[in-house]
């Protein structure tokens, strides 16, 4: 990811979540990283959330909010220790459908 241009490109391709700040800069939340890598399934989850038409800030809130399908655990914490699985996909699809309505 090294360069700013490279990081911006990853965000554009939905491989990273970028949050626009009031200053015009982009913020990259730490929750999307596990060590030097992104959490499992980040791209797939961002694509699902994009379908809801929600803002990046709303998308970020899903990652850090406990979800019923994950026994109350936040997806980012869950995925920092596990691969993407059907439980997380059910959760993101449920939330994306609700937010799109």
PDB file of C-alpha atoms in Angstrom:
ATOM      1  CA  UNK A   1       0.000   0.000   0.000  1.00  0.00           C
ATOM      2  CA  UNK A   2       2.995   2.268   0.565  1.00  0.00           C
ATOM      3  CA  UNK A   3       2.224   5.489  -1.298  1.00  0.00           C
ATOM      4  CA  UNK A   4      -0.656   7.903  -0.840  1.00  0.00           C
ATOM      5  CA  UNK A   5      -1.603   7.354  -4.485  1.00  0.00           C
ATOM      6  CA  UNK A   6      -1.603   3.588  -3.934  1.00  0.00           C
ATOM      7  CA  UNK A   7      -3.812   3.882  -0.865  1.00  0.00           C
ATOM      8  CA  UNK A   8      -6.223   6.195  -2.698  1.00  0.00           C
ATOM      9  CA  UNK A   9      -6.366   3.691  -5.551  1.00  0.00           C
ATOM     10  CA  UNK A  10      -7.234   0.885  -3.137  1.00  0.00           C
ATOM     11  CA  UNK A  11     -10.061   3.001  -1.733  1.00  0.00           C
ATOM     12  CA  UNK A  12     -11.341   3.810  -5.224  1.00  0.00           C
ATOM     13  CA  UNK A  13     -11.402   0.083  -6.045  1.00  0.00           C
ATOM     14  CA  UNK A  14     -13.241  -0.608  -2.730  1.00  0.00           C
ATOM     15  CA  UNK A  15     -10.334  -2.501  -1.236  1.00  0.00           C
ATOM     16  CA  UNK A  16     -10.182   0.055   1.609  1.00  0.00           C
ATOM     17  CA  UNK A  17     -12.798   2.214   3.263  1.00  0.00           C
ATOM     18  CA  UNK A  18     -11.985   5.927   3.053  1.00  0.00           C
ATOM     19  CA  UNK A  19     -13.917   8.401   5.182  1.00  0.00           C
ATOM     20  CA  UNK A  20     -14.074  11.995   3.955  1.00  0.00           C
ATOM     21  CA  UNK A  21     -13.201  14.483   6.686  1.00  0.00           C
ATOM     22  CA  UNK A  22     -14.509  18.053   6.889  1.00  0.00           C
ATOM     23  CA  UNK A  23     -11.030  19.228   5.914  1.00  0.00           C
ATOM     24  CA  UNK A  24     -11.301  17.400   2.587  1.00  0.00           C
ATOM     25  CA  UNK A  25      -8.744  14.766   3.580  1.00  0.00           C
ATOM     26  CA  UNK A  26      -9.534  11.081   3.570  1.00  0.00           C
ATOM     27  CA  UNK A  27      -9.335   9.046   6.748  1.00  0.00           C
ATOM     28  CA  UNK A  28      -8.646   5.311   6.750  1.00  0.00           C
ATOM     29  CA  UNK A  29     -10.066   3.712   9.899  1.00  0.00           C
ATOM     30  CA  UNK A  30      -7.737   1.377  11.763  1.00  0.00           C
ATOM     31  CA  UNK A  31     -10.493  -1.222  12.289  1.00  0.00           C
ATOM     32  CA  UNK A  32     -10.140  -2.374   8.684  1.00  0.00           C
ATOM     33  CA  UNK A  33      -6.615  -3.631   9.325  1.00  0.00           C
ATOM     34  CA  UNK A  34      -5.389  -6.719  11.102  1.00  0.00           C
ATOM     35  CA  UNK A  35      -1.664  -6.284  11.417  1.00  0.00           C
ATOM     36  CA  UNK A  36      -0.287  -5.174   8.043  1.00  0.00           C
ATOM     37  CA  UNK A  37      -3.239  -6.647   6.118  1.00  0.00           C
ATOM     38  CA  UNK A  38      -6.877  -5.726   5.728  1.00  0.00           C
ATOM     39  CA  UNK A  39      -9.471  -7.760   7.585  1.00  0.00           C
ATOM     40  CA  UNK A  40     -10.913 -10.806   5.871  1.00  0.00           C
ATOM     41  CA  UNK A  41     -13.486 -10.087   3.191  1.00  0.00           C
ATOM     42  CA  UNK A  42     -13.214  -6.295   3.352  1.00  0.00           C
ATOM     43  CA  UNK A  43     -13.703  -5.816  -0.397  1.00  0.00           C
ATOM     44  CA  UNK A  44     -16.740  -8.112  -0.540  1.00  0.00           C
ATOM     45  CA  UNK A  45     -18.334  -6.376   2.436  1.00  0.00           C
ATOM     46  CA  UNK A  46     -17.741  -2.894   1.032  1.00  0.00           C
ATOM     47  CA  UNK A  47     -19.351  -3.952  -2.251  1.00  0.00           C
ATOM     48  CA  UNK A  48     -22.413  -5.236  -0.351  1.00  0.00           C
ATOM     49  CA  UNK A  49     -22.648  -2.018   1.655  1.00  0.00           C
ATOM     50  CA  UNK A  50     -22.269   0.086  -1.494  1.00  0.00           C
ATOM     51  CA  UNK A  51     -25.470  -1.502  -2.810  1.00  0.00           C
ATOM     52  CA  UNK A  52     -27.361   0.160   0.034  1.00  0.00           C
ATOM     53  CA  UNK A  53     -26.372   3.628  -1.184  1.00  0.00           C
ATOM     54  CA  UNK A  54     -25.189   4.627   2.280  1.00  0.00           C
ATOM     55  CA  UNK A  55     -22.362   6.993   3.114  1.00  0.00           C
ATOM     56  CA  UNK A  56     -18.890   5.734   3.998  1.00  0.00           C
ATOM     57  CA  UNK A  57     -19.497   6.911   7.580  1.00  0.00           C
ATOM     58  CA  UNK A  58     -22.618   4.739   7.848  1.00  0.00           C
ATOM     59  CA  UNK A  59     -20.706   1.846   6.356  1.00  0.00           C
ATOM     60  CA  UNK A  60     -17.948   2.336   8.923  1.00  0.00           C
ATOM     61  CA  UNK A  61     -20.488   2.250  11.736  1.00  0.00           C
ATOM     62  CA  UNK A  62     -21.643  -1.220  10.647  1.00  0.00           C
ATOM     63  CA  UNK A  63     -18.100  -2.553  11.025  1.00  0.00           C
ATOM     64  CA  UNK A  64     -17.824  -1.391  14.643  1.00  0.00           C
ATOM     65  CA  UNK A  65     -21.365  -2.098  15.866  1.00  0.00           C
ATOM     66  CA  UNK A  66     -22.333  -5.400  17.430  1.00  0.00           C
ATOM     67  CA  UNK A  67     -24.459  -7.589  15.141  1.00  0.00           C
ATOM     68  CA  UNK A  68     -27.023 -10.218  16.152  1.00  0.00           C
ATOM     69  CA  UNK A  69     -25.663 -12.709  13.604  1.00  0.00           C
ATOM     70  CA  UNK A  70     -22.265 -12.471  15.300  1.00  0.00           C
ATOM     71  CA  UNK A  71     -23.598 -12.934  18.838  1.00  0.00           C
ATOM     72  CA  UNK A  72     -23.319  -9.209  19.460  1.00  0.00           C
ATOM     73  CA  UNK A  73     -19.738  -8.899  18.252  1.00  0.00           C
ATOM     74  CA  UNK A  74     -18.733  -6.137  15.836  1.00  0.00           C
ATOM     75  CA  UNK A  75     -17.802  -7.384  12.347  1.00  0.00           C
ATOM     76  CA  UNK A  76     -14.359  -5.771  12.409  1.00  0.00           C
ATOM     77  CA  UNK A  77     -13.431  -7.533  15.645  1.00  0.00           C
ATOM     78  CA  UNK A  78     -14.902 -10.814  14.415  1.00  0.00           C
ATOM     79  CA  UNK A  79     -13.023 -10.645  11.107  1.00  0.00           C
ATOM     80  CA  UNK A  80      -9.720  -9.709  12.706  1.00  0.00           C
ATOM     81  CA  UNK A  81      -9.629 -13.287  14.050  1.00  0.00           C
ATOM     82  CA  UNK A  82     -11.618 -15.287  11.493  1.00  0.00           C
ATOM     83  CA  UNK A  83     -12.142 -15.612   7.732  1.00  0.00           C
ATOM     84  CA  UNK A  84     -15.207 -14.163   6.065  1.00  0.00           C
ATOM     85  CA  UNK A  85     -18.075 -16.573   6.605  1.00  0.00           C
ATOM     86  CA  UNK A  86     -21.805 -16.913   6.046  1.00  0.00           C
ATOM     87  CA  UNK A  87     -22.649 -15.302   9.402  1.00  0.00           C
ATOM     88  CA  UNK A  88     -20.956 -12.042   8.398  1.00  0.00           C
ATOM     89  CA  UNK A  89     -22.451 -12.146   4.908  1.00  0.00           C
ATOM     90  CA  UNK A  90     -25.956 -12.604   6.360  1.00  0.00           C
ATOM     91  CA  UNK A  91     -25.389  -9.632   8.627  1.00  0.00           C
ATOM     92  CA  UNK A  92     -24.115  -7.285   5.928  1.00  0.00           C
ATOM     93  CA  UNK A  93     -26.895  -8.286   3.536  1.00  0.00           C
ATOM     94  CA  UNK A  94     -29.565  -7.744   6.185  1.00  0.00           C
ATOM     95  CA  UNK A  95     -28.227  -4.315   7.068  1.00  0.00           C
ATOM     96  CA  UNK A  96     -27.664  -3.275   3.445  1.00  0.00           C
ATOM     97  CA  UNK A  97     -31.232  -4.271   2.532  1.00  0.00           C
ATOM     98  CA  UNK A  98     -32.652  -2.375   5.489  1.00  0.00           C
ATOM     99  CA  UNK A  99     -30.619   0.743   4.751  1.00  0.00           C
ATOM    100  CA  UNK A 100     -31.512   0.682   1.055  1.00  0.00           C
ATOM    101  CA  UNK A 101     -35.251   0.634   1.822  1.00  0.00           C
TER     102      UNK A 101
END
